Every structure is written in structure tokens, then in C-alpha cells.
């Protein structure tokens, strides 16, 4: 399974690298935890409501993926490098 998030701002994208760990939660599965890894940061930005944003692709590496369904709302917390 892979998650695509398209709301990483230009301020945050510089602190995220491929290989970073991601904590994932799913609205429909509040008691279930997932983990993932950033596998790609698309180089082309988009503008949304005046903000420059980037799309990040995340592979789910841990958790009961068989419980996931297409279109479920997920929240990701990327372990960004504060030194970047």
C-alpha cells in the first residue's frame, strides 16, 4: 500500500528526505497504528490557496494493511529533520 499526500508546504519539504519514517493514522481505524517510509518527493510543486505545496509518496511498512480501503482518510506525521 502507498499513501500520497499533497499538502507538504515549501517550508516543510526542505526538512523531509526519502527514507524518513512516517507515523500514519486512519480516521476509520482510530485504535490501529501504521508506520511508513517516504519513498518519493515529487519535484514539481503546485499552488493551492496561495500556498506552494509538494506531493510525497509514502510506502506503508508496518500495520494491518488488509484493514485499509481505497479512499480512507489518513493523517501522516513525517519524522522531519529539524537540522535541515
mmCIF file of C-alpha atoms in Angstrom:
data_model
loop_
_atom_site.group_PDB
_atom_site.id
_atom_site.type_symbol
_atom_site.label_atom_id
_atom_site.label_comp_id
_atom_site.label_asym_id
_atom_site.label_seq_id
_atom_site.Cartn_x
_atom_site.Cartn_y
_atom_site.Cartn_z
ATOM 1 C CA UNK A 1 0.000 0.000 0.000
ATOM 2 C CA UNK A 2 1.072 3.548 -0.697
ATOM 3 C CA UNK A 3 -0.195 6.895 0.544
ATOM 4 C CA UNK A 4 0.060 10.097 -1.446
ATOM 5 C CA UNK A 5 -0.100 13.360 0.452
ATOM 6 C CA UNK A 6 -0.154 16.603 -1.481
ATOM 7 C CA UNK A 7 -0.067 19.257 1.211
ATOM 8 C CA UNK A 8 3.577 19.433 2.266
ATOM 9 C CA UNK A 9 4.452 23.129 2.169
ATOM 10 C CA UNK A 10 7.627 24.600 0.730
ATOM 11 C CA UNK A 11 8.695 25.419 4.290
ATOM 12 C CA UNK A 12 8.365 21.782 5.399
ATOM 13 C CA UNK A 13 9.574 19.994 2.254
ATOM 14 C CA UNK A 14 13.180 21.080 2.814
ATOM 15 C CA UNK A 15 13.228 19.120 6.123
ATOM 16 C CA UNK A 16 11.916 15.883 4.605
ATOM 17 C CA UNK A 17 14.062 13.310 2.815
ATOM 18 C CA UNK A 18 13.439 9.986 1.117
ATOM 19 C CA UNK A 19 13.804 7.246 3.735
ATOM 20 C CA UNK A 20 12.282 9.262 6.581
ATOM 21 C CA UNK A 21 9.981 7.401 8.977
ATOM 22 C CA UNK A 22 6.274 8.237 8.964
ATOM 23 C CA UNK A 23 3.574 7.606 11.591
ATOM 24 C CA UNK A 24 0.190 7.018 9.987
ATOM 25 C CA UNK A 25 -3.290 7.134 11.486
ATOM 26 C CA UNK A 26 -6.586 6.394 9.784
ATOM 27 C CA UNK A 27 -9.885 8.068 10.717
ATOM 28 C CA UNK A 28 -11.848 4.842 10.329
ATOM 29 C CA UNK A 29 -9.341 2.845 12.420
ATOM 30 C CA UNK A 30 -8.601 5.058 15.427
ATOM 31 C CA UNK A 31 -7.036 2.281 17.531
ATOM 32 C CA UNK A 32 -4.736 0.988 14.786
ATOM 33 C CA UNK A 33 -1.220 2.294 14.190
ATOM 34 C CA UNK A 34 0.675 2.186 10.915
ATOM 35 C CA UNK A 35 4.222 3.109 10.026
ATOM 36 C CA UNK A 36 5.676 4.055 6.705
ATOM 37 C CA UNK A 37 8.629 5.467 4.842
ATOM 38 C CA UNK A 38 8.942 8.391 2.443
ATOM 39 C CA UNK A 39 9.804 6.869 -0.944
ATOM 40 C CA UNK A 40 9.456 9.882 -3.236
ATOM 41 C CA UNK A 41 9.063 13.630 -3.126
ATOM 42 C CA UNK A 42 7.752 14.901 -6.428
ATOM 43 C CA UNK A 43 9.977 17.740 -7.636
ATOM 44 C CA UNK A 44 7.160 19.744 -9.215
ATOM 45 C CA UNK A 45 5.213 21.991 -6.868
ATOM 46 C CA UNK A 46 1.564 23.009 -7.024
ATOM 47 C CA UNK A 47 -0.127 26.136 -5.771
ATOM 48 C CA UNK A 48 -3.181 25.671 -3.541
ATOM 49 C CA UNK A 49 -4.964 28.622 -1.979
ATOM 50 C CA UNK A 50 -1.815 30.688 -2.438
ATOM 51 C CA UNK A 51 0.492 28.109 -0.813
ATOM 52 C CA UNK A 52 3.233 26.246 -2.661
ATOM 53 C CA UNK A 53 2.868 22.535 -1.880
ATOM 54 C CA UNK A 54 4.598 19.283 -2.806
ATOM 55 C CA UNK A 55 3.385 15.710 -3.180
ATOM 56 C CA UNK A 56 5.047 12.993 -1.103
ATOM 57 C CA UNK A 57 4.649 9.255 -1.654
ATOM 58 C CA UNK A 58 4.784 7.000 1.401
ATOM 59 C CA UNK A 59 5.028 3.201 1.498
ATOM 60 C CA UNK A 60 3.248 1.590 4.442
ATOM 61 C CA UNK A 61 5.832 -0.664 6.093
ATOM 62 C CA UNK A 62 4.072 -1.761 9.280
ATOM 63 C CA UNK A 63 0.463 -2.316 10.289
ATOM 64 C CA UNK A 64 -2.561 -4.374 9.266
ATOM 65 C CA UNK A 65 -2.856 -3.117 5.675
ATOM 66 C CA UNK A 66 -5.610 -5.654 4.991
ATOM 67 C CA UNK A 67 -7.932 -3.377 7.001
ATOM 68 C CA UNK A 68 -7.363 -0.431 4.646
ATOM 69 C CA UNK A 69 -9.786 0.503 1.879
ATOM 70 C CA UNK A 70 -9.269 2.892 -1.025
ATOM 71 C CA UNK A 71 -10.264 6.450 -0.196
ATOM 72 C CA UNK A 72 -9.922 6.251 3.593
ATOM 73 C CA UNK A 73 -8.786 9.482 5.221
ATOM 74 C CA UNK A 74 -5.283 9.205 6.627
ATOM 75 C CA UNK A 75 -3.062 11.511 8.619
ATOM 76 C CA UNK A 76 0.702 11.315 8.329
ATOM 77 C CA UNK A 77 3.352 12.610 10.689
ATOM 78 C CA UNK A 78 6.723 12.682 8.946
ATOM 79 C CA UNK A 79 9.817 12.476 11.139
ATOM 80 C CA UNK A 80 11.374 15.618 9.631
ATOM 81 C CA UNK A 81 14.991 16.562 10.254
ATOM 82 C CA UNK A 82 14.994 19.710 12.435
ATOM 83 C CA UNK A 83 18.595 20.418 11.394
ATOM 84 C CA UNK A 84 17.745 20.909 7.727
#
